[in-house]
PDB file of C-alpha atoms in Angstrom:
ATOM      1  CA  UNK M   1     -14.596  40.860  44.552  1.00  0.00           C
ATOM      2  CA  UNK M   2     -11.095  41.825  43.502  1.00  0.00           C
ATOM      3  CA  UNK M   3      -8.434  39.137  43.373  1.00  0.00           C
ATOM      4  CA  UNK M   4      -4.718  39.712  43.447  1.00  0.00           C
ATOM      5  CA  UNK M   5      -1.615  37.587  43.263  1.00  0.00           C
ATOM      6  CA  UNK M   6       0.933  37.770  46.028  1.00  0.00           C
ATOM      7  CA  UNK M   7       4.426  36.572  45.205  1.00  0.00           C
ATOM      8  CA  UNK M   8       6.654  35.968  48.184  1.00  0.00           C
ATOM      9  CA  UNK M   9      10.174  34.661  48.375  1.00  0.00           C
ATOM     10  CA  UNK M  10      11.036  32.613  51.442  1.00  0.00           C
ATOM     11  CA  UNK M  11      14.538  33.556  52.537  1.00  0.00           C
ATOM     12  CA  UNK M  12      14.994  31.806  55.828  1.00  0.00           C
ATOM     13  CA  UNK M  13      18.119  33.036  57.507  1.00  0.00           C
ATOM     14  CA  UNK M  14      20.405  33.232  54.504  1.00  0.00           C
ATOM     15  CA  UNK M  15      22.468  36.117  55.856  1.00  0.00           C
ATOM     16  CA  UNK M  16      22.626  35.127  59.513  1.00  0.00           C
ATOM     17  CA  UNK M  17      23.424  31.484  58.763  1.00  0.00           C
ATOM     18  CA  UNK M  18      26.151  32.457  56.291  1.00  0.00           C
ATOM     19  CA  UNK M  19      27.842  34.384  59.107  1.00  0.00           C
ATOM     20  CA  UNK M  20      27.780  31.349  61.409  1.00  0.00           C
ATOM     21  CA  UNK M  21      24.597  32.422  63.177  1.00  0.00           C
ATOM     22  CA  UNK M  22      21.215  30.842  63.559  1.00  0.00           C
ATOM     23  CA  UNK M  23      18.108  31.247  61.432  1.00  0.00           C
ATOM     24  CA  UNK M  24      14.702  29.685  60.902  1.00  0.00           C
ATOM     25  CA  UNK M  25      13.213  27.786  57.977  1.00  0.00           C
ATOM     26  CA  UNK M  26       9.806  26.459  56.953  1.00  0.00           C
ATOM     27  CA  UNK M  27      10.123  22.691  56.516  1.00  0.00           C
ATOM     28  CA  UNK M  28       7.044  22.211  54.268  1.00  0.00           C
ATOM     29  CA  UNK M  29       7.314  23.587  50.733  1.00  0.00           C
ATOM     30  CA  UNK M  30       3.493  23.715  50.368  1.00  0.00           C
ATOM     31  CA  UNK M  31       2.018  25.347  53.491  1.00  0.00           C
ATOM     32  CA  UNK M  32      -1.750  25.682  53.459  1.00  0.00           C
ATOM     33  CA  UNK M  33      -4.770  26.490  55.579  1.00  0.00           C
ATOM     34  CA  UNK M  34      -5.520  23.859  58.227  1.00  0.00           C
ATOM     35  CA  UNK M  35      -2.054  22.258  58.161  1.00  0.00           C
ATOM     36  CA  UNK M  36       0.323  21.965  61.106  1.00  0.00           C
ATOM     37  CA  UNK M  37       3.688  23.386  60.044  1.00  0.00           C
ATOM     38  CA  UNK M  38       7.155  23.070  61.590  1.00  0.00           C
ATOM     39  CA  UNK M  39       9.530  26.040  61.682  1.00  0.00           C
ATOM     40  CA  UNK M  40      13.039  24.694  62.304  1.00  0.00           C
ATOM     41  CA  UNK M  41      16.151  26.281  63.743  1.00  0.00           C
ATOM     42  CA  UNK M  42      19.004  26.228  61.224  1.00  0.00           C
ATOM     43  CA  UNK M  43      22.702  27.045  61.423  1.00  0.00           C
ATOM     44  CA  UNK M  44      25.398  26.851  64.057  1.00  0.00           C
ATOM     45  CA  UNK M  45      25.214  27.052  67.818  1.00  0.00           C
ATOM     46  CA  UNK M  46      21.617  25.850  68.006  1.00  0.00           C
ATOM     47  CA  UNK M  47      21.849  24.842  71.662  1.00  0.00           C
ATOM     48  CA  UNK M  48      22.367  28.532  72.520  1.00  0.00           C
ATOM     49  CA  UNK M  49      18.964  29.387  71.042  1.00  0.00           C
ATOM     50  CA  UNK M  50      16.602  26.812  72.546  1.00  0.00           C
ATOM     51  CA  UNK M  51      15.060  29.407  74.867  1.00  0.00           C
ATOM     52  CA  UNK M  52      14.487  31.884  72.028  1.00  0.00           C
ATOM     53  CA  UNK M  53      10.932  32.517  70.844  1.00  0.00           C
ATOM     54  CA  UNK M  54       9.519  31.709  67.425  1.00  0.00           C
ATOM     55  CA  UNK M  55       6.429  33.724  66.523  1.00  0.00           C
ATOM     56  CA  UNK M  56       3.997  33.440  63.646  1.00  0.00           C
ATOM     57  CA  UNK M  57       1.289  35.825  62.558  1.00  0.00           C
ATOM     58  CA  UNK M  58      -0.934  35.491  59.502  1.00  0.00           C
ATOM     59  CA  UNK M  59      -2.967  38.164  57.721  1.00  0.00           C
ATOM     60  CA  UNK M  60      -5.809  38.262  55.239  1.00  0.00           C
ATOM     61  CA  UNK M  61      -6.574  41.599  53.574  1.00  0.00           C
ATOM     62  CA  UNK M  62      -4.465  43.460  56.153  1.00  0.00           C
ATOM     63  CA  UNK M  63      -6.218  41.922  59.183  1.00  0.00           C
ATOM     64  CA  UNK M  64      -4.365  39.623  61.578  1.00  0.00           C
ATOM     65  CA  UNK M  65      -6.239  36.319  61.593  1.00  0.00           C
ATOM     66  CA  UNK M  66      -3.745  34.179  63.539  1.00  0.00           C
ATOM     67  CA  UNK M  67      -0.985  34.896  66.030  1.00  0.00           C
ATOM     68  CA  UNK M  68       0.999  32.342  68.035  1.00  0.00           C
ATOM     69  CA  UNK M  69       4.401  31.876  69.639  1.00  0.00           C
ATOM     70  CA  UNK M  70       6.502  29.081  71.086  1.00  0.00           C
ATOM     71  CA  UNK M  71       9.993  28.528  72.420  1.00  0.00           C
ATOM     72  CA  UNK M  72      12.472  26.887  70.089  1.00  0.00           C
ATOM     73  CA  UNK M  73      13.152  24.161  72.696  1.00  0.00           C
ATOM     74  CA  UNK M  74      12.475  21.353  70.209  1.00  0.00           C
ATOM     75  CA  UNK M  75      14.954  22.847  67.697  1.00  0.00           C
ATOM     76  CA  UNK M  76      11.986  24.647  66.218  1.00  0.00           C
ATOM     77  CA  UNK M  77       8.244  24.904  66.780  1.00  0.00           C
ATOM     78  CA  UNK M  78       4.956  23.670  65.336  1.00  0.00           C
ATOM     79  CA  UNK M  79       2.201  26.096  64.309  1.00  0.00           C
ATOM     80  CA  UNK M  80      -1.365  25.343  63.239  1.00  0.00           C
ATOM     81  CA  UNK M  81      -2.373  27.388  60.185  1.00  0.00           C
ATOM     82  CA  UNK M  82      -6.025  27.824  61.112  1.00  0.00           C
ATOM     83  CA  UNK M  83      -8.798  27.530  61.549  1.00  0.00           C
ATOM     84  CA  UNK M  84      -9.208  30.338  64.068  1.00  0.00           C
ATOM     85  CA  UNK M  85     -12.211  32.487  64.910  1.00  0.00           C
ATOM     86  CA  UNK M  86     -10.988  35.024  62.328  1.00  0.00           C
ATOM     87  CA  UNK M  87      -9.447  32.591  59.816  1.00  0.00           C
ATOM     88  CA  UNK M  88     -12.082  30.178  58.600  1.00  0.00           C
ATOM     89  CA  UNK M  89     -10.613  29.535  55.165  1.00  0.00           C
ATOM     90  CA  UNK M  90      -8.698  30.968  52.259  1.00  0.00           C
ATOM     91  CA  UNK M  91      -5.097  31.988  51.774  1.00  0.00           C
ATOM     92  CA  UNK M  92      -3.128  34.138  54.202  1.00  0.00           C
ATOM     93  CA  UNK M  93       0.288  35.768  54.283  1.00  0.00           C
ATOM     94  CA  UNK M  94       2.202  34.530  57.324  1.00  0.00           C
ATOM     95  CA  UNK M  95       5.303  36.046  58.908  1.00  0.00           C
ATOM     96  CA  UNK M  96       7.593  34.071  61.191  1.00  0.00           C
ATOM     97  CA  UNK M  97      10.250  35.572  63.466  1.00  0.00           C
ATOM     98  CA  UNK M  98      13.000  34.209  65.697  1.00  0.00           C
ATOM     99  CA  UNK M  99      13.263  36.511  68.711  1.00  0.00           C
ATOM    100  CA  UNK M 100      15.915  36.630  71.423  1.00  0.00           C
ATOM    101  CA  UNK M 101      14.975  38.243  74.730  1.00  0.00           C
ATOM    102  CA  UNK M 102      17.813  39.490  76.934  1.00  0.00           C
ATOM    103  CA  UNK M 103      17.863  39.196  80.712  1.00  0.00           C
ATOM    104  CA  UNK M 104      16.901  42.876  80.863  1.00  0.00           C
ATOM    105  CA  UNK M 105      13.785  42.154  78.774  1.00  0.00           C
ATOM    106  CA  UNK M 106      14.847  43.799  75.519  1.00  0.00           C
ATOM    107  CA  UNK M 107      14.136  41.852  72.353  1.00  0.00           C
ATOM    108  CA  UNK M 108      16.041  41.410  69.117  1.00  0.00           C
ATOM    109  CA  UNK M 109      14.822  39.767  65.906  1.00  0.00           C
ATOM    110  CA  UNK M 110      17.471  37.263  64.820  1.00  0.00           C
ATOM    111  CA  UNK M 111      15.702  36.154  61.646  1.00  0.00           C
ATOM    112  CA  UNK M 112      12.334  36.464  59.906  1.00  0.00           C
ATOM    113  CA  UNK M 113      10.582  35.492  56.695  1.00  0.00           C
ATOM    114  CA  UNK M 114       7.122  35.535  55.142  1.00  0.00           C
ATOM    115  CA  UNK M 115       5.249  32.948  53.103  1.00  0.00           C
ATOM    116  CA  UNK M 116       1.858  32.385  51.516  1.00  0.00           C
ATOM    117  CA  UNK M 117      -0.334  29.758  53.180  1.00  0.00           C
ATOM    118  CA  UNK M 118      -2.600  28.566  50.384  1.00  0.00           C
ATOM    119  CA  UNK M 119      -6.334  28.441  50.959  1.00  0.00           C
TER     120      UNK M 119
END
């Protein structure tokens, strides 16, 4: 079995927040398999983004093992990092996005970041 090291930098909304916008951030500095994690809204004008969607997907070896979404109504959203039917243990690379959907149904990613959930 080959092992490899994945180095990821969490950059939650640095550019959008600096411009007075909104971004998302992982509250826990040590996310890991089986933990419930909170992704928080950060920045200005938060009340304008409470109906936006926060999504999270996690992958192991290129296969999606978890996918979930929630509104940002609680100034963020909680996500359970496994177990799922496909994620029974081990580390995974997770990507979180803040998505705004217009009245016409088009979507725009306002912020996103990736992190390693330790196994």
